Tab-separated table of C-alpha atoms in Angstrom:
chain	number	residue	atom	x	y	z
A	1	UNK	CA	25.623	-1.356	-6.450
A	2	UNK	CA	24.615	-4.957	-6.093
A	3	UNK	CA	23.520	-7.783	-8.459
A	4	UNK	CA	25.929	-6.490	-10.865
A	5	UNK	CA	27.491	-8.305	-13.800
A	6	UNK	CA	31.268	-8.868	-13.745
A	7	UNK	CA	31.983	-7.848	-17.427
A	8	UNK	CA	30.404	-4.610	-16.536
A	9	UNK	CA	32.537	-1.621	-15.817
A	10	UNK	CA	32.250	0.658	-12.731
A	11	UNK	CA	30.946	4.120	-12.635
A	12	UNK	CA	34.761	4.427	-11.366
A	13	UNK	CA	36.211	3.280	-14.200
A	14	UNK	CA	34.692	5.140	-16.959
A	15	UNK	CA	35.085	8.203	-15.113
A	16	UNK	CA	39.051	7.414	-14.842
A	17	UNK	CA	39.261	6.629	-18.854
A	18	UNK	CA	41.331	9.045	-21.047
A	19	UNK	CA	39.386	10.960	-23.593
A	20	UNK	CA	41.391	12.061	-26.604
A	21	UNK	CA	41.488	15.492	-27.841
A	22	UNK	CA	38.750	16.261	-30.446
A	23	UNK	CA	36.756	13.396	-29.268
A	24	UNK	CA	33.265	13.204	-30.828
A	25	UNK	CA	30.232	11.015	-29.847
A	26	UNK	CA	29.109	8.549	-32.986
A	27	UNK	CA	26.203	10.482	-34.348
A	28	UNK	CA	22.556	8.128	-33.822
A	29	UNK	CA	21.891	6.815	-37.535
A	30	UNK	CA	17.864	7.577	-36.374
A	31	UNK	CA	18.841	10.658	-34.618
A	32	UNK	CA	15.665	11.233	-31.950
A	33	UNK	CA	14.327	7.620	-32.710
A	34	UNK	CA	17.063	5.678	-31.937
A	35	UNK	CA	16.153	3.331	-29.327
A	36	UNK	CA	17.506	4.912	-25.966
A	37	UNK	CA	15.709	1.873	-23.312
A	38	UNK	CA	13.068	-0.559	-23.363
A	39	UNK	CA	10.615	-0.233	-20.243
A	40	UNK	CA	8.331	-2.242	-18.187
A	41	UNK	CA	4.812	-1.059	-17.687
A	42	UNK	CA	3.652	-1.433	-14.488
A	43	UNK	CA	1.232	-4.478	-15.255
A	44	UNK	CA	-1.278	-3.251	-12.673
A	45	UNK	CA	-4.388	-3.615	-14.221
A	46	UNK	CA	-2.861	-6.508	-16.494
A	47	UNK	CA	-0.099	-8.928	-18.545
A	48	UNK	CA	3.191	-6.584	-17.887
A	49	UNK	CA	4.603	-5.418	-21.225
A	50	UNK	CA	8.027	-4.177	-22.741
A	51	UNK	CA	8.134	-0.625	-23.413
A	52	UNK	CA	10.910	1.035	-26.599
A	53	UNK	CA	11.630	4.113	-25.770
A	54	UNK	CA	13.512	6.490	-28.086
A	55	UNK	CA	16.109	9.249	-27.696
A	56	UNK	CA	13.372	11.634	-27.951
A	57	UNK	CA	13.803	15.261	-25.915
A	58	UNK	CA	10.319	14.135	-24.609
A	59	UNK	CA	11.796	12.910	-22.036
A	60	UNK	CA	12.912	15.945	-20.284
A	61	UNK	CA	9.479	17.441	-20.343
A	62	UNK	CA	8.655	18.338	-16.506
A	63	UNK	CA	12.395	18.227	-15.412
A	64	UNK	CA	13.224	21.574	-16.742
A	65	UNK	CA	13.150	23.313	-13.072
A	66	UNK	CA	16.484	21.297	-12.201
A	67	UNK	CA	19.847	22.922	-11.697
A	68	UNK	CA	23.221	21.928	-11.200
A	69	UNK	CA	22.442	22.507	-7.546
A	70	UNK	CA	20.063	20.194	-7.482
A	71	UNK	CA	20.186	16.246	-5.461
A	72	UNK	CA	17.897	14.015	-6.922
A	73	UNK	CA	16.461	10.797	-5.432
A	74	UNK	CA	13.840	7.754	-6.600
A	75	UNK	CA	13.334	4.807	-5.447
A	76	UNK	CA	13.192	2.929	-8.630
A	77	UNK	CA	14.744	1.151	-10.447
A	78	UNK	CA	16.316	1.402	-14.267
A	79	UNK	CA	13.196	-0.818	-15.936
A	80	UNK	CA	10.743	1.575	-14.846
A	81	UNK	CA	10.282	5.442	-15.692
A	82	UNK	CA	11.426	7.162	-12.769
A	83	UNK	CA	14.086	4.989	-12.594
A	84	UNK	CA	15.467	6.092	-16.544
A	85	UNK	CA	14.298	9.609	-15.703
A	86	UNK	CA	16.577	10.441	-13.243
A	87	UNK	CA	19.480	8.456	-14.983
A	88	UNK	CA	18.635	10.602	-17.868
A	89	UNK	CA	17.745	14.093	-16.018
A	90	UNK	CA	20.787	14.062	-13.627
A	91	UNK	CA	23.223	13.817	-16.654
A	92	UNK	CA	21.873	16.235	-18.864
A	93	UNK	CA	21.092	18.866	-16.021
A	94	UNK	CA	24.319	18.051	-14.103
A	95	UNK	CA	22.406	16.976	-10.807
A	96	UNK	CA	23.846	14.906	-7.909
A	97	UNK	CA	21.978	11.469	-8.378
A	98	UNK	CA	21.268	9.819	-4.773
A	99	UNK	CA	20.878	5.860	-5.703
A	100	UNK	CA	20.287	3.238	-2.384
A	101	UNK	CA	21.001	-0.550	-2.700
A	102	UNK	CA	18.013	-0.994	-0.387
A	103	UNK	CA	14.373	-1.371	-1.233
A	104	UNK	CA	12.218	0.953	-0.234
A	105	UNK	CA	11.688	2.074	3.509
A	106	UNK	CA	10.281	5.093	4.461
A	107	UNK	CA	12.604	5.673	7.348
A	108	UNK	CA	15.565	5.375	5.164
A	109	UNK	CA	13.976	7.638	2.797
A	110	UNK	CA	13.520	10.375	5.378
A	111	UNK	CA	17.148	9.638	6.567
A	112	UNK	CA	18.467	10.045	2.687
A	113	UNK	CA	16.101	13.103	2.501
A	114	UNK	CA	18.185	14.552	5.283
A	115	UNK	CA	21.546	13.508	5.352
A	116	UNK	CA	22.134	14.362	1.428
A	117	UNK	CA	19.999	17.343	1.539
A	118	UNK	CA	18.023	15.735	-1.556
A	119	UNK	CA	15.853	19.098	-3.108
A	120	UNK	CA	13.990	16.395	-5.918
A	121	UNK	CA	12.008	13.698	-5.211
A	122	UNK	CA	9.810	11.410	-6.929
A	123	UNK	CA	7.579	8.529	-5.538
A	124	UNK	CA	4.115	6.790	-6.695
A	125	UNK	CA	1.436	7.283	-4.357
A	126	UNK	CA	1.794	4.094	-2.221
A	127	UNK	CA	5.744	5.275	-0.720
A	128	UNK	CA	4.028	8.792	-0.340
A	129	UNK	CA	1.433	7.296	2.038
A	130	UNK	CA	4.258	5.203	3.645
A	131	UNK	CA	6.187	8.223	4.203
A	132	UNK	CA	3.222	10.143	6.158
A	133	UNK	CA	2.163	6.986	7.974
A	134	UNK	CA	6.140	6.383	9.267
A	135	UNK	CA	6.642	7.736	12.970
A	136	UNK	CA	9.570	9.226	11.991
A	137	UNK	CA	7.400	12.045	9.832
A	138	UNK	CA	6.571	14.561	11.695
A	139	UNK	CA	10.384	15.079	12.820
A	140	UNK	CA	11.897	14.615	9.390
A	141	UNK	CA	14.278	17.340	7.974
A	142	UNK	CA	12.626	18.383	4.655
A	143	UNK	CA	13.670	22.032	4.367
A	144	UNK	CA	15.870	20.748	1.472
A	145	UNK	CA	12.969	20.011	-0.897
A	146	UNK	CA	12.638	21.952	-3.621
A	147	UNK	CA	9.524	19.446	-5.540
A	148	UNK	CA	8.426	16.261	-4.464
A	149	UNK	CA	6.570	14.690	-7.280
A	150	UNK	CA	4.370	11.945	-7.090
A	151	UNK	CA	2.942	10.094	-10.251
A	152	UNK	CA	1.386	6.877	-10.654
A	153	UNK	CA	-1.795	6.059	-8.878
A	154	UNK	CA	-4.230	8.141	-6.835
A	155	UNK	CA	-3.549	9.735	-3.669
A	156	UNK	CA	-5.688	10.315	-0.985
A	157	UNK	CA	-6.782	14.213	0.341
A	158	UNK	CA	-5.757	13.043	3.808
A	159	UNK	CA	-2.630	12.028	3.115
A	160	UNK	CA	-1.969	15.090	0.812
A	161	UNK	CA	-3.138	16.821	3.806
A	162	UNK	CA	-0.862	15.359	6.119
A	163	UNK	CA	2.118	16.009	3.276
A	164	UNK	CA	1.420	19.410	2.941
A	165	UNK	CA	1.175	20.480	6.183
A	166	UNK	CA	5.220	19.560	6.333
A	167	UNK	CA	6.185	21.320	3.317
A	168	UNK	CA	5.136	24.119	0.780
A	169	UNK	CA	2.480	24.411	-1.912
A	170	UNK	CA	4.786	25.017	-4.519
A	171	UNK	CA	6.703	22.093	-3.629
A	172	UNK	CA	4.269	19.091	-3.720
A	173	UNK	CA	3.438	18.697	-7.667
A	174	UNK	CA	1.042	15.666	-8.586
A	175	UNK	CA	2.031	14.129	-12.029
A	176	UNK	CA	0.919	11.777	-14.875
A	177	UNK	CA	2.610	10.101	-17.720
A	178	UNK	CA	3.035	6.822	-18.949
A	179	UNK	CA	5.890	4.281	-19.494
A	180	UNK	CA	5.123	4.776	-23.475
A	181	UNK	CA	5.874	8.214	-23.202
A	182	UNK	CA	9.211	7.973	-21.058
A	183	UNK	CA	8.296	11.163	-19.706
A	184	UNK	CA	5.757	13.567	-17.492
A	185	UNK	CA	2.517	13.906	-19.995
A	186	UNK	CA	1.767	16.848	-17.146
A	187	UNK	CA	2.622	18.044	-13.831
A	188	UNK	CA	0.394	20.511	-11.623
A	189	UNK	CA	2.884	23.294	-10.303
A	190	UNK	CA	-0.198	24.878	-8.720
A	191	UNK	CA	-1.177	22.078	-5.510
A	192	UNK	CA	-3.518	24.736	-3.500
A	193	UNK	CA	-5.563	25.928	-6.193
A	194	UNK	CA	-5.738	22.027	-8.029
A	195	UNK	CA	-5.023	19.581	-5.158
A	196	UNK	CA	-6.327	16.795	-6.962
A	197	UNK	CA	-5.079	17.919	-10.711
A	198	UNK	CA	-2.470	15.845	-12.301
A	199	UNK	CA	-1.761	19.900	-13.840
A	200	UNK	CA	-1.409	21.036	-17.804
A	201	UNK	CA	-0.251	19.229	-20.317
A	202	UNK	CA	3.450	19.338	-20.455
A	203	UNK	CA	5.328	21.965	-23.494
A	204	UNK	CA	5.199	20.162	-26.884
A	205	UNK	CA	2.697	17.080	-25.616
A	206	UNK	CA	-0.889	17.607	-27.492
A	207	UNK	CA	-3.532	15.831	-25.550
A	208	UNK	CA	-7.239	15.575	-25.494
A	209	UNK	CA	-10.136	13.718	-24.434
A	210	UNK	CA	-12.577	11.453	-26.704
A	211	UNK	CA	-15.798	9.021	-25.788
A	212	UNK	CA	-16.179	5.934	-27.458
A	213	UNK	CA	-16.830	7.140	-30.819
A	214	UNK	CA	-13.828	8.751	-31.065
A	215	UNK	CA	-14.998	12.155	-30.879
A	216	UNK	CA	-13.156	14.944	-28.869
A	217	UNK	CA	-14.998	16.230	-26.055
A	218	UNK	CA	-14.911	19.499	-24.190
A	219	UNK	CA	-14.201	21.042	-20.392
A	220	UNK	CA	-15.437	18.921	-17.577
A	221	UNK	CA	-16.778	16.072	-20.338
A	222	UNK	CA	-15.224	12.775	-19.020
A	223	UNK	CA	-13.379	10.631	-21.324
A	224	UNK	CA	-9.976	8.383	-22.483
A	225	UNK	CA	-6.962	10.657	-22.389
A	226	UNK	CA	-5.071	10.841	-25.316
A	227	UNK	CA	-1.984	12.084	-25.703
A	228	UNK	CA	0.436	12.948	-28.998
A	229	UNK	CA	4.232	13.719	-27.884
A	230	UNK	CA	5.121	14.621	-31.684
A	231	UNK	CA	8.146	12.001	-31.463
A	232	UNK	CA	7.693	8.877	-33.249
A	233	UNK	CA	6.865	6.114	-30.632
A	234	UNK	CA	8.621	2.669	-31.975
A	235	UNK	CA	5.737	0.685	-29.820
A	236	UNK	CA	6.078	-2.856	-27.653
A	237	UNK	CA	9.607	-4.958	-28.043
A	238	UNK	CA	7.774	-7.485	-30.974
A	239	UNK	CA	4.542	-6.761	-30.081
A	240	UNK	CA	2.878	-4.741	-33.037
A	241	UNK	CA	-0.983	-5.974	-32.346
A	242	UNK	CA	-0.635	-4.514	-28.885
A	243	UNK	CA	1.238	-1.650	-29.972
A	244	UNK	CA	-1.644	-0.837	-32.869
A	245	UNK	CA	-4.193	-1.561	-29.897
A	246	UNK	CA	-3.018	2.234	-28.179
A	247	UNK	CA	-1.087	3.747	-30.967
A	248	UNK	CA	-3.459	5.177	-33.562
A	249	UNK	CA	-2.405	7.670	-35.876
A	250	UNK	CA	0.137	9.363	-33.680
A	251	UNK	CA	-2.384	9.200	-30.630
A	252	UNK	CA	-1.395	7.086	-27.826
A	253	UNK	CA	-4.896	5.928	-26.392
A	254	UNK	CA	-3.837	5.451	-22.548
A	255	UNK	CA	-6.885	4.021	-21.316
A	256	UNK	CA	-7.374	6.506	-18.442
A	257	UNK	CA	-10.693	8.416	-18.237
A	258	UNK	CA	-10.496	11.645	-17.683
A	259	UNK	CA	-11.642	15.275	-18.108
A	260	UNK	CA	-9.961	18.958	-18.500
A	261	UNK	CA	-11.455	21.770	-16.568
A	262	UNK	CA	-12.362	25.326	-17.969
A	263	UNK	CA	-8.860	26.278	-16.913
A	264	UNK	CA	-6.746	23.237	-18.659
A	265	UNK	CA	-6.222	21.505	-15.901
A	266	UNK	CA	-6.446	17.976	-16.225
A	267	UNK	CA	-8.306	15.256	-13.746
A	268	UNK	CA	-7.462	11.520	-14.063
A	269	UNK	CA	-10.237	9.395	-12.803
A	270	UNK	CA	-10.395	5.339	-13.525
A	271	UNK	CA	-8.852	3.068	-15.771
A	272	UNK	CA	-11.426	2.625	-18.641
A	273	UNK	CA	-10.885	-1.152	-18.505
A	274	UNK	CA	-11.681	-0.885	-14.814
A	275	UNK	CA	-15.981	-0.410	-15.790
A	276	UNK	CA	-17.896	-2.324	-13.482
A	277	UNK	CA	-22.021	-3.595	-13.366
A	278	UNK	CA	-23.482	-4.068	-10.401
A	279	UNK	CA	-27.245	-4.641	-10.025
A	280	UNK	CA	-27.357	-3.072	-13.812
A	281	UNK	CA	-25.375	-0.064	-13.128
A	282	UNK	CA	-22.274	0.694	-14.435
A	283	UNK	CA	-19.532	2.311	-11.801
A	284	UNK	CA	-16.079	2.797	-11.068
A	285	UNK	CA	-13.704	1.713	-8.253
A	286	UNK	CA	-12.821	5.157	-7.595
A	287	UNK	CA	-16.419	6.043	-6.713
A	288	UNK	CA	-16.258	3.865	-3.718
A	289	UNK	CA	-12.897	4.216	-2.924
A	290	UNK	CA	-13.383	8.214	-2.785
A	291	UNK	CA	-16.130	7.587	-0.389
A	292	UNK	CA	-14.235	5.318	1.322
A	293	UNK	CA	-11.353	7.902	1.784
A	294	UNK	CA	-13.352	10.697	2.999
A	295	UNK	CA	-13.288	8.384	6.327
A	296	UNK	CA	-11.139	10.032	9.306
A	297	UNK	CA	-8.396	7.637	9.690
A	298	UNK	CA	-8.297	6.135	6.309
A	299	UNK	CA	-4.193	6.190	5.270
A	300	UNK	CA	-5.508	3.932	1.580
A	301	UNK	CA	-7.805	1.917	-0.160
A	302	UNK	CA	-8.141	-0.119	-2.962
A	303	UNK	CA	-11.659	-1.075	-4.411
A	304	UNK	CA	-13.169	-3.918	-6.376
A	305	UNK	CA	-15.933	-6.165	-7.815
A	306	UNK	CA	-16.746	-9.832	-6.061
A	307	UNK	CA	-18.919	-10.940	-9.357
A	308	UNK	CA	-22.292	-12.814	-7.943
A	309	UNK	CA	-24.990	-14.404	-9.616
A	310	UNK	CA	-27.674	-12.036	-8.330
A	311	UNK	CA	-26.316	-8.603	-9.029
A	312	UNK	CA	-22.887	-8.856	-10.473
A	313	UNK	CA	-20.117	-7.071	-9.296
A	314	UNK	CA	-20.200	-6.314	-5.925
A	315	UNK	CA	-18.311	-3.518	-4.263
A	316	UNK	CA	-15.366	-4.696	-1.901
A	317	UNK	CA	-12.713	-3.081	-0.670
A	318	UNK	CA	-9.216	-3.208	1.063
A	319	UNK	CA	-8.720	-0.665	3.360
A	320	UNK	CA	-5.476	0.668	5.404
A	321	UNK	CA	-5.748	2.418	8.143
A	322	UNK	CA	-3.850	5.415	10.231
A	323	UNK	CA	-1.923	4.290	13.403
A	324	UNK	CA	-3.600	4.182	16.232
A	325	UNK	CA	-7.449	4.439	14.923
A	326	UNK	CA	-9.288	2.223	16.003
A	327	UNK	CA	-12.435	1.301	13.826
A	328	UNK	CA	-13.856	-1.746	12.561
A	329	UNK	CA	-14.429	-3.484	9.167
A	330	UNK	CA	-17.986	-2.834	9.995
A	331	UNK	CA	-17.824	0.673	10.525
A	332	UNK	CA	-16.628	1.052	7.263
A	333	UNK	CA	-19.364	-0.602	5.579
A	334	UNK	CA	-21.578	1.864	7.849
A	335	UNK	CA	-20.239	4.876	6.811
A	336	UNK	CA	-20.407	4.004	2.738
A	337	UNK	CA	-23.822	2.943	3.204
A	338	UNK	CA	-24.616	6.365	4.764
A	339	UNK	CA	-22.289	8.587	2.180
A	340	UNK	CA	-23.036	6.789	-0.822
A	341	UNK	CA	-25.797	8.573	-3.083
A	342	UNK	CA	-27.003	5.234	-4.882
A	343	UNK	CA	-27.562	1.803	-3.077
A	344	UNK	CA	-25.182	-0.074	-5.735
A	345	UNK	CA	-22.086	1.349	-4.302
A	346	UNK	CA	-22.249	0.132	-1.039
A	347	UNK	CA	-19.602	-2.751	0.289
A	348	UNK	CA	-21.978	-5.220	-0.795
A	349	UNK	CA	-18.859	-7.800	-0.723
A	350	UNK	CA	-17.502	-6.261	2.246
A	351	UNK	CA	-14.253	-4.653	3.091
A	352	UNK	CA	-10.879	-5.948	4.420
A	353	UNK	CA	-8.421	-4.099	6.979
A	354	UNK	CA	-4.558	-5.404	5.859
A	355	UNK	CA	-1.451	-3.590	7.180
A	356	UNK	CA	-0.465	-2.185	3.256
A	357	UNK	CA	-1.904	-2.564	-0.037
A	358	UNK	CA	-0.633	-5.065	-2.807
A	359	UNK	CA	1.274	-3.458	-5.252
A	360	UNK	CA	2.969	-4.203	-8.602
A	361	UNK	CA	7.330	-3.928	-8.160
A	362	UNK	CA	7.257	-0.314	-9.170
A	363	UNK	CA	5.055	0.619	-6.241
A	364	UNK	CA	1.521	1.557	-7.905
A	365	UNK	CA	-1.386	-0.330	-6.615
A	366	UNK	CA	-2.327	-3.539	-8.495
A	367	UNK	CA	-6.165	-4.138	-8.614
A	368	UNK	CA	-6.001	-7.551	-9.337
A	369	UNK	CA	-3.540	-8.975	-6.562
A	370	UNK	CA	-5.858	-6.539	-3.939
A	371	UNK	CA	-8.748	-8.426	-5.036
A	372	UNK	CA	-6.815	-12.107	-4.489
A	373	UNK	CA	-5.998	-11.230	-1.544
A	374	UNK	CA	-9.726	-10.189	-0.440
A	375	UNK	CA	-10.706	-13.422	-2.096
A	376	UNK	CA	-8.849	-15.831	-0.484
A	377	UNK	CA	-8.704	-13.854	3.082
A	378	UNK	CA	-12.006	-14.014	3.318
A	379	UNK	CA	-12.589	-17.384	2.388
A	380	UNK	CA	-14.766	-15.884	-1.017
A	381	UNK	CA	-16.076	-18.311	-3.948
A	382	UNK	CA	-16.898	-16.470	-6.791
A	383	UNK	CA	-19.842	-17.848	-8.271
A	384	UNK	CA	-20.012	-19.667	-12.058
């Protein structure tokens, strides 16, 4: 591995040290809340911030599938989640770990896929649309994969589409959880009958869905998604007000809206924090952005407000396109103005074609830097 410390000791090495007969491990003085890593959160919809996580069997919760003859692979790195759960995962389960000194490519990825016969993968939404979009898809070995998990954003149906048309049902599973938790909140092991379900709550995580007052709500009612591991959660490194912000009487409030179907299937829709106004209506980014992606040869998109004087926020948009499809900004802004049910969610700001999305280091799409990047491509002043 690179951009290692000297005084640190090799993989190598430790496995070459003597252990003496009877050896035993120093019992944890706070047994399942000792601290075990402190996280990053992703910082996508704001200020980054540093995550305690404890030794808590939480985090196994959606890995319980693996085998010793399972090869795992992520792309991530030890700060983030995916990154500590496969650390974690492939010592507890006995799995082959696959780790790459190289950032991200899709190519490589399909290469690694192949040549180590990898059955468990796990990638936020961004490196899944990379991986369809790459020319060397439709080619790619992946009769090896046993679950390829993808967590962290939204995803659109055509690229789903194009996913599962290389591999089986059973093997793409759509996931949520949250750096807090160290750990899948739920995973959906049933893609045809849920495609866009983030699945049932994962065994011993409580969860439910309340509006603003605080009140639980019932199937289909959108909400915040709340979710109670039963493990103590120490909260942000020496950041109690933030921690008490999210962490209320053993409920972590994750600011995701939300809703559960009659079946217990859970949806993830917006950030709450996300809320826009536009000519005195209230809307999402996902409401334009699903429009947006019901558009043949739309690979992603990221929406937005442009705040005006006149009406407020107006909808914008960065768009990525499929190779070869050739449409124009234009036509974009044509086809939400014909799909859209209400007049406030059209492009009123426009849209913007750009070869791949801003994201945050982790991979998941980052609002904020998508809207900079509209702003000063396009030559915008917001008004004062």
């Amino acid at each position: 591995m690179c951009n290692i410390s000297e005084d640190v000791i090799s993989i190598q090495e430790v496995l070459q040290t003597p252990v003496d007969d009877g050896f035993k491990p120093t019992p944890l003085k706070l047994g399942t809340d000792h601290q075990l890593a402190i996280l990053s959160t992703s910082g996508s919809t704001g200020n980054q911030k540093a995550v305690v996580v404890t030794n808590s069997r939480a985090i196994l919760c959606g890995f319980t599938q693996l085998t010793t003859e399972d090869v795992q692979y992520a792309s991530s790195g030890m700060d983030w989640a995916l990154g500590l759960y496969t650390i974690v995962t492939s010592g507890v389960f006995s799995t082959r770990r696959i780790i790459s000194e190289k950032p991200f490519d899709p190519s490589e990825t399909l290469r690694i896929i192949d040549q180590y016969q990898v059955t468990w993968v796990m990638q936020p939404p961004g490196q899944v649309a990379a991986i369809v979009n790459c020319p060397d898809f439709e080619k790619a070995n992946l009769q090896s994969l046993r679950y390829y998990i993808y967590t962290g954003g939204r995803c659109t149906m055509e690229v789903q589409g194009k996913l599962r048309q290389r591999i089986d049902s059973g093997v793409m599973n759509f996931g949520f959880g949250l750096s807090e938790t160290a750990s899948f909140s739920s995973l959906n092991w049933h893609y045809d009958a849920k495609p866009n379900s983030v699945g049932r709550p994962s065994p011993g995580y409580k969860l439910k869905i309340i509006n603003d007052q605080g009140e639980s709500l019932g199937p289909n009612e959108e909400g915040e998604v709340c979710l109670n591991t039963g493990s103590f959660w120490p909260g942000y490194y020496k950041n109690p007000k933030a921690t008490d912000e999210v962490y209320k009487n053993s409920w972590l409030h994750s600011g995701d809206l939300g809703y559960m179907d009659d079946d217990g299937f859970l949806y993830i829709v917006d950030r709450k924090k996300d809320v826009l106004k536009y000519a005195a209506n209230k809307y999402y980014p996902h409401e334009v952005e699903d429009i947006i992606s019901g558009m043949p040869g739309v690979l992603e998109v990221c929406a937005f407000g442009i705040w005006n004087m006149q009406g407020g926020d107006a909808p914008a948009a960065n768009v990525v396109l499929m190779p070869s499809v050739h449409i124009s900004e234009q036509d974009v802004e044509d086809y939400v103005a014909q799909h859209a049910n209400t007049e406030f969610l059209r492009l009123h700001a426009g849209c913007l074609f750009i070869n791949d999305l801003k994201r945050s280091p982790n991979g998941k799409t980052n609002r904020a830097a998508n809207k900079d990047h509209f702003l000063r491509t396009k030559g915008v002043q917001i008004d004062s």
